[in-house]
Amino acid sequence: MPSPTRTPNPRLAIAVLCAGGLTAALTQTLVIPIQSDLPRLLDTSAANAAWVVTVTLLAGAVAMPIAGRLADLFGKKRVMVASAALLVVGSALVALSSTLVPVLAGRALQGLAMGFIPVAISLIRQIVPPQMAGSAVAAMSATLGVGGAIGLPLSAWIVEVGDWHALFWVSTVLAALITVLTALAIPHIHDGAPGRFDWVGAIGLAVGLVSLLVGVSKATTWGWGDARTLGAMVAGVVVLLVWGAFEMRQAEPLVDLRATAKLPVLMTNVAAVAIGFGMMAQAIVVPQLLQLPEATGYGLGQSVLAAGLWMAPGGLVMMLFAPVSGRLIATIGARITLMIGAAVLGAGYLVAYVLMDAPWQLLLVSCILSAGVGIGYAAMPTLILDAVPPREAGAAVGLNALMRSVGTTVAAAVMGTLLTSNTTPMGRGFEIPTEDAFRLCFLVGAVAAFVGVAIAATIPRRKVDDTVVEHPEAAGVAAG
């Protein structure tokens, strides 16, 4: 294992990495409070304005596996500093812009900064003592969800008290601070490995992913049977299949598909899709239910800011459960911990099915769901890191983060379709989702989570899962 050039302060390093992850994830929800106003603010059509959200998700999905591979080749700290710098440039570009094209460019750069998170996760084991590794990985993994949960009320408040550009000036300042702290507080690890970067593979992966995810994310708007939707998804699948065949013939591929085909890695990545779906479903459904007018009989009449505040405690719960997940991983193993997290997530949706009549009930639901995400998200990178060699850790964790992103994208499309296909009139020419549509969304979320439990159960047991409880003194080392 490579060693740092100087003795790091592990707690400071963990704090900086988590702050960086939170800042990167925050950008995913920054524009949600102003999404309906974007056509007016940018002087463009609603269809074009929707890309301000979509382009960040697409760039983030592409960036995560590519950033992981670059980190394996050139060193993790360098890639994290570069990712944070991209966030600075992207945020500043949007803050200075009021037209569509530069805003899209800036949002794409913000998405590319998401590569910070999987690289940071893969670095943790190299810079913290073994007994801290489990909890540190758990905390870092939770930032994917916590950043989004905190971003909604924060951005809603900023928009209420100031101009929408202030959202991105805040992001610029935070990103600049993270860039400096990453450069100064994270020890440089001589962990780069000789090799070449697979540019053809990177382009092929980007084209395939963007095409597939555009089709999925636009399915609600275009229609699942629309030629554009089907064409984009089919083209994406075809490109990814060709890309996979190409990668299998490379001596130094972007993603080692043979390693990812190992059962522990493969099933963890499949579970990541299901659990990512479960996480995103509540982020789509609960805010809408909170904000519907009370006149509907089931809407709760909350403002955007109030809805965000009702959901904000879920982000804190997610972070609080990160050390709980670390302890579970150390005592009963990552596989069982992942199953517990997915089961809690599924249970939360079942609670939501019967408790959706008051804001405090949805607050309770959000906290249960967030606890499940906090537990499950921490276990997945641990399973990946246990199954791949250190020289491939960055790319492997990046691919797992990508699979979670695929799950969240599919969830957004499916939830959007369910909510728009079962509506009731509300005023002249205006329709809203019915109460049954919301309940159906909660049931689908529960099914996805319990499918995640079943998939996680198929992950092969590691020897440590059987022995760690009998030898608790080894638990810290096993978690690391």
CSV table of C-alpha atoms in Angstrom, one decimal:
chain,number,residue,atom,x,y,z
A,1,MET,CA,0.0,0.0,0.0
A,2,PRO,CA,1.4,3.4,-1.0
A,3,SER,CA,2.3,5.6,2.0
A,4,PRO,CA,1.8,9.4,2.3
A,5,THR,CA,4.7,11.8,2.1
A,6,ARG,CA,3.9,13.1,5.6
A,7,THR,CA,1.8,11.9,8.5
A,8,PRO,CA,-1.8,13.2,7.9
A,9,ASN,CA,-4.3,14.4,10.5
A,10,PRO,CA,-6.9,11.7,9.7
A,11,ARG,CA,-9.9,13.6,11.3
A,12,LEU,CA,-9.1,16.7,9.4
A,13,ALA,CA,-8.6,14.8,6.2
A,14,ILE,CA,-12.0,13.0,6.6
A,15,ALA,CA,-13.7,16.4,7.4
A,16,VAL,CA,-12.2,17.9,4.2
A,17,LEU,CA,-13.2,15.0,2.0
A,18,CYS,CA,-16.8,14.9,3.4
A,19,ALA,CA,-17.1,18.7,2.9
A,20,GLY,CA,-15.9,18.3,-0.6
A,21,GLY,CA,-18.4,15.5,-1.3
A,22,LEU,CA,-21.2,17.6,0.2
A,23,THR,CA,-20.3,20.6,-1.9
A,24,ALA,CA,-20.2,18.5,-5.1
A,25,ALA,CA,-23.5,16.8,-4.4
A,26,LEU,CA,-25.1,20.1,-3.4
A,27,THR,CA,-24.9,21.2,-7.1
A,28,GLN,CA,-27.3,18.5,-8.1
A,29,THR,CA,-30.3,20.2,-6.4
A,30,LEU,CA,-29.2,23.9,-6.6
A,31,VAL,CA,-31.6,24.8,-9.4
A,32,ILE,CA,-34.7,22.9,-8.2
A,33,PRO,CA,-36.3,25.9,-6.5
A,34,ILE,CA,-36.0,28.0,-9.6
A,35,GLN,CA,-36.6,25.2,-12.2
A,36,SER,CA,-40.1,26.6,-13.1
A,37,ASP,CA,-38.7,30.1,-13.6
A,38,LEU,CA,-35.7,29.1,-15.7
A,39,PRO,CA,-37.4,29.7,-19.1
A,40,ARG,CA,-38.1,33.3,-18.0
A,41,LEU,CA,-34.7,33.8,-16.4
A,42,LEU,CA,-32.8,32.4,-19.4
A,43,ASP,CA,-35.1,33.7,-22.1
A,44,THR,CA,-35.6,30.2,-23.5
A,45,SER,CA,-38.2,27.5,-23.9
A,46,ALA,CA,-39.2,25.1,-21.1
A,47,ALA,CA,-37.8,22.2,-23.0
A,48,ASN,CA,-34.4,23.9,-23.4
A,49,ALA,CA,-34.4,25.0,-19.7
A,50,ALA,CA,-34.9,21.4,-18.6
A,51,TRP,CA,-31.4,20.7,-19.8
A,52,VAL,CA,-30.0,22.9,-17.0
A,53,VAL,CA,-30.9,20.0,-14.6
A,54,THR,CA,-30.3,17.1,-17.0
A,55,VAL,CA,-26.8,18.2,-18.2
A,56,THR,CA,-25.4,18.1,-14.6
A,57,LEU,CA,-26.8,14.6,-14.0
A,58,LEU,CA,-25.3,13.4,-17.4
A,59,ALA,CA,-21.9,14.9,-16.8
A,60,GLY,CA,-21.8,13.5,-13.3
A,61,ALA,CA,-22.6,10.0,-14.5
A,62,VAL,CA,-19.8,10.1,-17.1
A,63,ALA,CA,-17.3,11.7,-14.8
A,64,MET,CA,-17.4,9.2,-12.0
A,65,PRO,CA,-15.8,6.2,-13.7
A,66,ILE,CA,-13.5,8.3,-15.8
A,67,ALA,CA,-12.2,10.2,-12.7
A,68,GLY,CA,-11.7,6.9,-10.9
A,69,ARG,CA,-9.5,5.6,-13.7
A,70,LEU,CA,-7.5,8.9,-13.9
A,71,ALA,CA,-7.0,8.7,-10.1
A,72,ASP,CA,-5.6,5.2,-10.4
A,73,LEU,CA,-3.1,6.4,-13.1
A,74,PHE,CA,-2.1,9.8,-11.9
A,75,GLY,CA,-2.9,9.9,-8.1
A,76,LYS,CA,-6.1,10.5,-6.3
A,77,LYS,CA,-5.2,13.8,-4.7
A,78,ARG,CA,-4.5,15.4,-8.1
A,79,VAL,CA,-7.8,14.3,-9.5
A,80,MET,CA,-9.7,15.6,-6.5
A,81,VAL,CA,-8.0,19.0,-6.7
A,82,ALA,CA,-8.8,19.1,-10.4
A,83,SER,CA,-12.5,18.1,-9.7
A,84,ALA,CA,-12.8,20.8,-7.1
A,85,ALA,CA,-11.3,23.3,-9.5
A,86,LEU,CA,-13.8,22.3,-12.2
A,87,LEU,CA,-16.6,23.1,-9.7
A,88,VAL,CA,-15.1,26.5,-9.1
A,89,VAL,CA,-15.0,27.3,-12.8
A,90,GLY,CA,-18.4,25.9,-13.5
A,91,SER,CA,-20.1,27.7,-10.6
A,92,ALA,CA,-18.5,31.0,-11.5
A,93,LEU,CA,-19.5,30.6,-15.1
A,94,VAL,CA,-23.2,30.2,-14.2
A,95,ALA,CA,-23.0,33.0,-11.6
A,96,LEU,CA,-21.8,35.3,-14.4
A,97,SER,CA,-24.3,34.2,-17.0
A,98,SER,CA,-28.0,34.9,-17.8
A,99,THR,CA,-28.3,33.0,-21.1
A,100,LEU,CA,-28.8,29.3,-21.8
A,101,VAL,CA,-25.5,28.2,-23.5
A,102,PRO,CA,-23.0,29.5,-20.9
A,103,VAL,CA,-25.3,28.3,-18.1
A,104,LEU,CA,-25.4,24.8,-19.6
A,105,ALA,CA,-21.6,24.8,-20.0
A,106,GLY,CA,-21.2,25.8,-16.3
A,107,ARG,CA,-23.7,23.2,-15.2
A,108,ALA,CA,-21.9,20.5,-17.2
A,109,LEU,CA,-18.6,21.5,-15.4
A,110,GLN,CA,-20.4,21.2,-12.1
A,111,GLY,CA,-21.5,17.7,-13.0
A,112,LEU,CA,-17.9,16.7,-13.9
A,113,ALA,CA,-16.9,17.7,-10.4
A,114,MET,CA,-18.9,14.7,-9.1
A,115,GLY,CA,-15.8,12.6,-9.8
A,116,PHE,CA,-14.5,14.0,-6.5
A,117,ILE,CA,-16.8,11.7,-4.5
A,118,PRO,CA,-15.8,8.2,-5.7
A,119,VAL,CA,-12.1,9.1,-5.8
A,120,ALA,CA,-12.3,10.4,-2.2
A,121,ILE,CA,-14.0,7.1,-1.1
A,122,SER,CA,-11.2,5.1,-2.7
A,123,LEU,CA,-8.5,7.2,-1.0
A,124,ILE,CA,-9.8,7.0,2.6
A,125,ARG,CA,-8.3,3.6,3.4
A,126,GLN,CA,-4.8,4.9,2.5
A,127,ILE,CA,-4.9,8.0,4.8
A,128,VAL,CA,-6.7,6.9,7.9
A,129,PRO,CA,-6.0,4.2,10.5
A,130,PRO,CA,-7.7,0.9,9.9
A,131,GLN,CA,-10.0,1.3,12.9
A,132,MET,CA,-11.4,4.6,11.4
A,133,ALA,CA,-11.8,3.4,7.9
A,134,GLY,CA,-15.2,1.9,8.1
A,135,SER,CA,-16.9,5.0,9.6
A,136,ALA,CA,-14.9,7.3,7.3
A,137,VAL,CA,-16.0,5.4,4.2
A,138,ALA,CA,-19.6,5.5,5.5
A,139,ALA,CA,-19.5,9.2,6.1
A,140,MET,CA,-18.0,9.9,2.7
A,141,SER,CA,-20.6,7.7,1.0
A,142,ALA,CA,-23.4,9.4,2.7
A,143,THR,CA,-22.5,12.8,1.3
A,144,LEU,CA,-24.1,11.7,-2.0
A,145,GLY,CA,-27.5,11.9,-0.4
A,146,VAL,CA,-26.8,14.5,2.3
A,147,GLY,CA,-25.7,17.1,-0.1
A,148,GLY,CA,-28.8,16.8,-2.1
A,149,ALA,CA,-31.0,16.8,1.0
A,150,ILE,CA,-29.4,20.0,2.3
A,151,GLY,CA,-29.2,21.7,-1.0
A,152,LEU,CA,-33.0,22.0,-1.5
A,153,PRO,CA,-33.8,24.2,1.6
A,154,LEU,CA,-30.5,26.1,1.3
A,155,SER,CA,-31.1,27.0,-2.3
A,156,ALA,CA,-34.8,27.9,-1.6
A,157,TRP,CA,-33.7,30.2,1.2
A,158,ILE,CA,-31.0,31.9,-0.9
A,159,VAL,CA,-33.5,32.5,-3.8
A,160,GLU,CA,-36.0,34.0,-1.4
A,161,VAL,CA,-33.5,36.5,0.1
A,162,GLY,CA,-31.5,37.3,-3.0
A,163,ASP,CA,-31.0,37.0,-6.8
A,164,TRP,CA,-30.8,33.5,-8.3
A,165,HIS,CA,-27.1,34.1,-9.3
A,166,ALA,CA,-26.4,34.1,-5.5
A,167,LEU,CA,-26.9,30.3,-5.6
A,168,PHE,CA,-23.8,29.9,-7.8
A,169,TRP,CA,-21.7,32.6,-6.1
A,170,VAL,CA,-22.2,30.6,-2.9
A,171,SER,CA,-21.2,27.4,-4.7
A,172,THR,CA,-18.2,29.2,-6.2
A,173,VAL,CA,-16.9,30.3,-2.8
A,174,LEU,CA,-17.5,26.8,-1.2
A,175,ALA,CA,-15.8,25.1,-4.1
A,176,ALA,CA,-12.8,27.5,-3.9
A,177,LEU,CA,-12.5,26.7,-0.2
A,178,ILE,CA,-12.6,23.0,-0.9
A,179,THR,CA,-9.9,23.3,-3.6
A,180,VAL,CA,-7.5,25.0,-1.2
A,181,LEU,CA,-8.3,22.6,1.7
A,182,THR,CA,-7.9,19.5,-0.5
A,183,ALA,CA,-4.5,20.8,-1.7
A,184,LEU,CA,-3.3,21.6,1.8
A,185,ALA,CA,-5.0,19.1,4.2
A,186,ILE,CA,-5.0,15.9,2.2
A,187,PRO,CA,-1.6,14.2,2.1
A,188,HIS,CA,-0.2,13.3,-1.2
A,189,ILE,CA,-0.1,9.6,-1.7
A,190,HIS,CA,2.3,8.1,-4.3
A,191,ASP,CA,-0.5,5.9,-5.6
A,192,GLY,CA,-0.3,6.6,-9.3
A,193,ALA,CA,0.4,3.4,-11.4
A,194,PRO,CA,2.2,3.3,-14.7
A,195,GLY,CA,-0.1,2.9,-17.6
A,196,ARG,CA,-2.0,4.8,-20.3
A,197,PHE,CA,-5.5,6.3,-20.3
A,198,ASP,CA,-8.0,4.7,-22.7
A,199,TRP,CA,-9.3,7.7,-24.5
A,200,VAL,CA,-11.3,5.7,-27.0
A,201,GLY,CA,-12.9,3.8,-24.1
A,202,ALA,CA,-13.7,7.1,-22.3
A,203,ILE,CA,-15.4,8.6,-25.4
A,204,GLY,CA,-17.3,5.4,-26.1
A,205,LEU,CA,-18.5,5.2,-22.5
A,206,ALA,CA,-19.5,8.9,-22.5
A,207,VAL,CA,-21.5,8.6,-25.8
A,208,GLY,CA,-23.3,5.4,-24.7
A,209,LEU,CA,-24.2,6.7,-21.2
A,210,VAL,CA,-25.3,10.1,-22.4
A,211,SER,CA,-27.5,8.5,-25.1
A,212,LEU,CA,-29.1,6.0,-22.8
A,213,LEU,CA,-29.6,8.4,-19.9
A,214,VAL,CA,-31.0,11.1,-22.2
A,215,GLY,CA,-33.6,8.6,-23.4
A,216,VAL,CA,-34.5,7.6,-19.9
A,217,SER,CA,-34.5,11.1,-18.4
A,218,LYS,CA,-36.6,12.5,-21.2
A,219,ALA,CA,-39.1,9.6,-21.3
A,220,THR,CA,-41.6,11.4,-19.2
A,221,THR,CA,-41.6,14.5,-21.5
A,222,TRP,CA,-41.3,12.8,-24.8
A,223,GLY,CA,-43.2,9.6,-23.9
A,224,TRP,CA,-41.8,6.1,-23.5
A,225,GLY,CA,-43.0,5.1,-26.9
A,226,ASP,CA,-41.7,8.2,-28.7
A,227,ALA,CA,-39.2,7.6,-31.5
A,228,ARG,CA,-36.7,9.9,-29.8
A,229,THR,CA,-36.9,8.1,-26.5
A,230,LEU,CA,-36.6,4.6,-28.0
A,231,GLY,CA,-33.9,5.8,-30.5
A,232,ALA,CA,-31.8,7.3,-27.7
A,233,MET,CA,-32.1,4.3,-25.4
A,234,VAL,CA,-31.4,1.7,-28.2
A,235,ALA,CA,-28.5,3.7,-29.5
A,236,GLY,CA,-27.1,4.0,-26.0
A,237,VAL,CA,-27.3,0.2,-25.4
A,238,VAL,CA,-25.7,-0.6,-28.7
A,239,VAL,CA,-22.8,1.8,-28.1
A,240,LEU,CA,-22.3,0.4,-24.6
A,241,LEU,CA,-22.3,-3.2,-26.0
A,242,VAL,CA,-19.7,-2.2,-28.6
A,243,TRP,CA,-17.8,-0.4,-25.9
A,244,GLY,CA,-17.8,-3.4,-23.7
A,245,ALA,CA,-16.5,-5.6,-26.5
A,246,PHE,CA,-13.7,-3.1,-27.2
A,247,GLU,CA,-12.7,-2.8,-23.5
A,248,MET,CA,-12.4,-6.6,-23.2
A,249,ARG,CA,-9.7,-6.6,-25.9
A,250,GLN,CA,-7.7,-3.8,-24.3
A,251,ALA,CA,-4.6,-4.5,-22.2
A,252,GLU,CA,-5.2,-1.3,-20.1
A,253,PRO,CA,-9.0,-0.6,-20.3
A,254,LEU,CA,-10.8,2.3,-18.9
A,255,VAL,CA,-12.9,-0.2,-16.8
A,256,ASP,CA,-11.6,-3.7,-16.2
A,257,LEU,CA,-14.8,-5.5,-17.1
A,258,ARG,CA,-13.3,-8.9,-16.0
A,259,ALA,CA,-12.9,-7.5,-12.5
A,260,THR,CA,-16.4,-6.0,-12.5
A,261,ALA,CA,-17.8,-9.4,-13.6
A,262,LYS,CA,-16.6,-10.9,-10.3
A,263,LEU,CA,-19.7,-11.9,-8.4
A,264,PRO,CA,-19.2,-9.6,-5.4
A,265,VAL,CA,-18.6,-6.6,-7.6
A,266,LEU,CA,-21.3,-7.4,-10.1
A,267,MET,CA,-24.1,-8.0,-7.6
A,268,THR,CA,-23.1,-5.0,-5.6
A,269,ASN,CA,-23.4,-2.8,-8.7
A,270,VAL,CA,-26.7,-4.3,-9.6
A,271,ALA,CA,-27.9,-3.7,-6.0
A,272,ALA,CA,-26.7,-0.1,-6.4
A,273,VAL,CA,-29.2,0.5,-9.2
A,274,ALA,CA,-32.1,-0.7,-7.1
A,275,ILE,CA,-31.0,1.2,-4.0
A,276,GLY,CA,-30.3,4.4,-6.0
A,277,PHE,CA,-33.8,4.0,-7.4
A,278,GLY,CA,-35.2,3.8,-3.9
A,279,MET,CA,-33.3,6.8,-2.7
A,280,MET,CA,-34.4,9.1,-5.6
A,281,ALA,CA,-38.0,8.1,-5.5
A,282,GLN,CA,-38.6,9.9,-2.2
A,283,ALA,CA,-36.7,13.0,-3.5
A,284,ILE,CA,-39.2,13.2,-6.4
A,285,VAL,CA,-42.4,12.3,-4.7
A,286,VAL,CA,-42.3,13.8,-1.2
A,287,PRO,CA,-41.7,17.4,-2.1
A,288,GLN,CA,-44.5,17.4,-4.6
A,289,LEU,CA,-46.9,16.0,-2.0
A,290,LEU,CA,-45.8,18.6,0.5
A,291,GLN,CA,-46.4,21.4,-2.0
A,292,LEU,CA,-49.8,20.5,-3.5
A,293,PRO,CA,-52.6,22.8,-2.4
A,294,GLU,CA,-54.6,21.7,0.6
A,295,ALA,CA,-57.8,22.1,-1.6
A,296,THR,CA,-57.0,18.8,-3.2
A,297,GLY,CA,-57.8,17.0,0.1
A,298,TYR,CA,-54.4,15.3,0.2
A,299,GLY,CA,-51.9,18.1,-0.6
A,300,LEU,CA,-50.2,19.7,2.3
A,301,GLY,CA,-49.9,23.3,1.0
A,302,GLN,CA,-46.3,23.9,1.9
A,303,SER,CA,-44.0,26.5,0.2
A,304,VAL,CA,-40.8,25.4,-1.6
A,305,LEU,CA,-38.8,26.6,1.4
A,306,ALA,CA,-41.1,24.9,3.9
A,307,ALA,CA,-41.0,21.7,2.0
A,308,GLY,CA,-37.2,21.8,1.9
A,309,LEU,CA,-37.1,22.4,5.6
A,310,TRP,CA,-39.4,19.5,6.3
A,311,MET,CA,-37.0,17.2,4.3
A,312,ALA,CA,-33.8,18.7,5.6
A,313,PRO,CA,-33.6,16.6,8.8
A,314,GLY,CA,-33.4,13.5,6.6
A,315,GLY,CA,-30.0,14.7,5.4
A,316,LEU,CA,-28.9,15.0,9.0
A,317,VAL,CA,-30.2,11.5,9.8
A,318,MET,CA,-28.3,10.1,6.8
A,319,MET,CA,-25.1,11.6,8.2
A,320,LEU,CA,-25.8,10.5,11.7
A,321,PHE,CA,-26.3,6.9,10.5
A,322,ALA,CA,-23.0,6.8,8.7
A,323,PRO,CA,-21.0,5.8,11.9
A,324,VAL,CA,-23.8,3.3,12.7
A,325,SER,CA,-23.2,1.8,9.3
A,326,GLY,CA,-19.4,1.7,9.9
A,327,ARG,CA,-20.0,-0.1,13.2
A,328,LEU,CA,-22.3,-2.6,11.5
A,329,ILE,CA,-19.8,-3.2,8.7
A,330,ALA,CA,-17.1,-3.9,11.3
A,331,THR,CA,-19.2,-6.3,13.3
A,332,ILE,CA,-21.5,-8.2,10.9
A,333,GLY,CA,-20.0,-7.4,7.5
A,334,ALA,CA,-20.8,-5.1,4.6
A,335,ARG,CA,-23.1,-7.6,2.8
A,336,ILE,CA,-25.5,-7.9,5.8
A,337,THR,CA,-25.2,-4.1,6.4
A,338,LEU,CA,-26.3,-3.5,2.8
A,339,MET,CA,-29.3,-5.8,3.2
A,340,ILE,CA,-30.3,-4.0,6.4
A,341,GLY,CA,-30.0,-0.6,4.7
A,342,ALA,CA,-32.2,-1.6,1.8
A,343,ALA,CA,-34.7,-3.2,4.1
A,344,VAL,CA,-35.0,0.0,6.2
A,345,LEU,CA,-35.5,1.9,2.9
A,346,GLY,CA,-38.3,-0.4,1.9
A,347,ALA,CA,-39.9,-0.2,5.3
A,348,GLY,CA,-39.9,3.6,5.0
A,349,TYR,CA,-41.9,3.5,1.8
A,350,LEU,CA,-44.4,1.2,3.4
A,351,VAL,CA,-44.8,3.7,6.2
A,352,ALA,CA,-45.2,6.4,3.7
A,353,TYR,CA,-48.1,4.5,2.1
A,354,VAL,CA,-50.1,4.9,5.2
A,355,LEU,CA,-48.7,8.1,6.7
A,356,MET,CA,-49.0,10.9,4.2
A,357,ASP,CA,-51.6,13.1,5.7
A,358,ALA,CA,-49.5,15.7,7.5
A,359,PRO,CA,-46.0,17.3,7.1
A,360,TRP,CA,-44.8,15.7,10.3
A,361,GLN,CA,-45.7,12.3,9.0
A,362,LEU,CA,-43.6,12.9,5.8
A,363,LEU,CA,-40.8,14.2,8.0
A,364,LEU,CA,-40.9,10.8,9.8
A,365,VAL,CA,-41.0,9.0,6.5
A,366,SER,CA,-38.0,11.0,5.2
A,367,CYS,CA,-36.0,10.2,8.3
A,368,ILE,CA,-36.6,6.5,8.0
A,369,LEU,CA,-35.8,6.5,4.3
A,370,SER,CA,-32.6,8.5,4.9
A,371,ALA,CA,-31.5,6.1,7.6
A,372,GLY,CA,-31.8,3.3,5.1
A,373,VAL,CA,-29.8,5.2,2.5
A,374,GLY,CA,-27.2,6.2,5.0
A,375,ILE,CA,-26.7,2.5,6.0
A,376,GLY,CA,-26.8,1.1,2.5
A,377,TYR,CA,-24.7,3.6,0.7
A,378,ALA,CA,-21.8,3.1,3.1
A,379,ALA,CA,-21.8,-0.6,2.6
A,380,MET,CA,-21.5,-0.6,-1.2
A,381,PRO,CA,-18.1,0.9,-1.6
A,382,THR,CA,-16.8,-1.3,1.2
A,383,LEU,CA,-17.9,-4.3,-0.7
A,384,ILE,CA,-16.2,-3.0,-3.9
A,385,LEU,CA,-13.0,-2.1,-2.2
A,386,ASP,CA,-12.8,-5.5,-0.5
A,387,ALA,CA,-13.1,-7.2,-3.9
A,388,VAL,CA,-10.7,-5.3,-6.2
A,389,PRO,CA,-7.0,-4.7,-6.0
A,390,PRO,CA,-5.9,-1.2,-4.7
A,391,ARG,CA,-4.6,-0.2,-8.1
A,392,GLU,CA,-8.1,-0.4,-9.5
A,393,ALA,CA,-10.0,1.0,-6.5
A,394,GLY,CA,-10.7,4.4,-8.0
A,395,ALA,CA,-12.2,3.1,-11.2
A,396,ALA,CA,-14.2,0.3,-9.4
A,397,VAL,CA,-15.7,2.8,-6.9
A,398,GLY,CA,-16.5,5.2,-9.7
A,399,LEU,CA,-18.4,2.5,-11.6
A,400,ASN,CA,-20.4,1.7,-8.5
A,401,ALA,CA,-21.2,5.4,-8.1
A,402,LEU,CA,-22.3,5.4,-11.7
A,403,MET,CA,-24.7,2.5,-11.1
A,404,ARG,CA,-26.2,4.4,-8.3
A,405,SER,CA,-26.6,7.4,-10.6
A,406,VAL,CA,-28.3,5.1,-13.2
A,407,GLY,CA,-30.8,4.0,-10.5
A,408,THR,CA,-31.6,7.6,-9.6
A,409,THR,CA,-32.1,8.6,-13.2
A,410,VAL,CA,-34.4,5.7,-13.9
A,411,ALA,CA,-36.3,6.5,-10.7
A,412,ALA,CA,-36.8,10.1,-11.7
A,413,ALA,CA,-38.3,9.0,-15.1
A,414,VAL,CA,-40.5,6.3,-13.6
A,415,MET,CA,-41.8,8.5,-10.8
A,416,GLY,CA,-42.5,11.3,-13.3
A,417,THR,CA,-44.4,8.9,-15.5
A,418,LEU,CA,-46.5,7.5,-12.7
A,419,LEU,CA,-47.4,11.0,-11.4
A,420,THR,CA,-48.3,12.4,-14.8
A,421,SER,CA,-50.2,9.3,-16.1
A,422,ASN,CA,-52.7,9.3,-13.2
A,423,THR,CA,-54.0,12.9,-12.7
A,424,THR,CA,-57.1,14.9,-11.8
A,425,PRO,CA,-58.2,18.3,-13.0
A,426,MET,CA,-57.3,21.3,-10.8
A,427,GLY,CA,-58.6,24.5,-12.3
A,428,ARG,CA,-58.8,25.3,-16.0
A,429,GLY,CA,-56.4,23.3,-18.1
A,430,PHE,CA,-54.3,22.3,-15.1
A,431,GLU,CA,-54.0,18.7,-13.8
A,432,ILE,CA,-52.3,17.3,-10.7
A,433,PRO,CA,-51.3,13.8,-9.6
A,434,THR,CA,-54.0,11.9,-7.7
A,435,GLU,CA,-53.6,10.6,-4.2
A,436,ASP,CA,-53.5,7.0,-5.7
A,437,ALA,CA,-50.6,8.1,-7.9
A,438,PHE,CA,-48.5,9.1,-4.9
A,439,ARG,CA,-49.4,5.8,-3.1
A,440,LEU,CA,-48.3,3.9,-6.2
A,441,CYS,CA,-45.0,5.7,-6.2
A,442,PHE,CA,-44.4,4.7,-2.6
A,443,LEU,CA,-45.2,1.1,-3.4
A,444,VAL,CA,-42.8,1.0,-6.4
A,445,GLY,CA,-40.1,2.5,-4.2
A,446,ALA,CA,-40.7,-0.2,-1.6
A,447,VAL,CA,-40.5,-2.9,-4.3
A,448,ALA,CA,-37.2,-1.5,-5.6
A,449,ALA,CA,-35.7,-1.4,-2.2
A,450,PHE,CA,-36.7,-5.0,-1.3
A,451,VAL,CA,-35.4,-6.1,-4.7
A,452,GLY,CA,-32.1,-4.5,-3.5
A,453,VAL,CA,-32.3,-6.7,-0.4
A,454,ALA,CA,-32.7,-9.8,-2.5
A,455,ILE,CA,-29.9,-8.9,-4.8
A,456,ALA,CA,-27.6,-8.1,-1.9
A,457,ALA,CA,-28.3,-11.5,-0.4
A,458,THR,CA,-26.7,-13.1,-3.5
A,459,ILE,CA,-23.4,-11.3,-2.9
A,460,PRO,CA,-20.9,-14.1,-1.9
A,461,ARG,CA,-20.0,-14.0,1.8
A,462,ARG,CA,-16.5,-13.0,2.6
A,463,LYS,CA,-14.7,-15.0,5.3
A,464,VAL,CA,-14.6,-11.9,7.5
A,465,ASP,CA,-18.4,-11.9,7.6
A,466,ASP,CA,-18.2,-15.2,9.4
A,467,THR,CA,-15.3,-14.5,11.6
A,468,VAL,CA,-15.5,-10.9,12.6
A,469,VAL,CA,-18.2,-11.4,15.2
A,470,GLU,CA,-16.2,-14.1,16.8
A,471,HIS,CA,-13.1,-12.0,16.8
A,472,PRO,CA,-14.2,-8.4,17.6
A,473,GLU,CA,-10.7,-7.3,18.2
A,474,ALA,CA,-10.2,-7.6,14.4
A,475,ALA,CA,-13.3,-5.6,13.5
A,476,GLY,CA,-11.5,-2.4,12.9
A,477,VAL,CA,-8.9,-4.0,10.6
A,478,ALA,CA,-11.7,-5.9,8.8
A,479,ALA,CA,-13.6,-2.7,8.1
A,480,GLY,CA,-10.4,-1.2,6.7
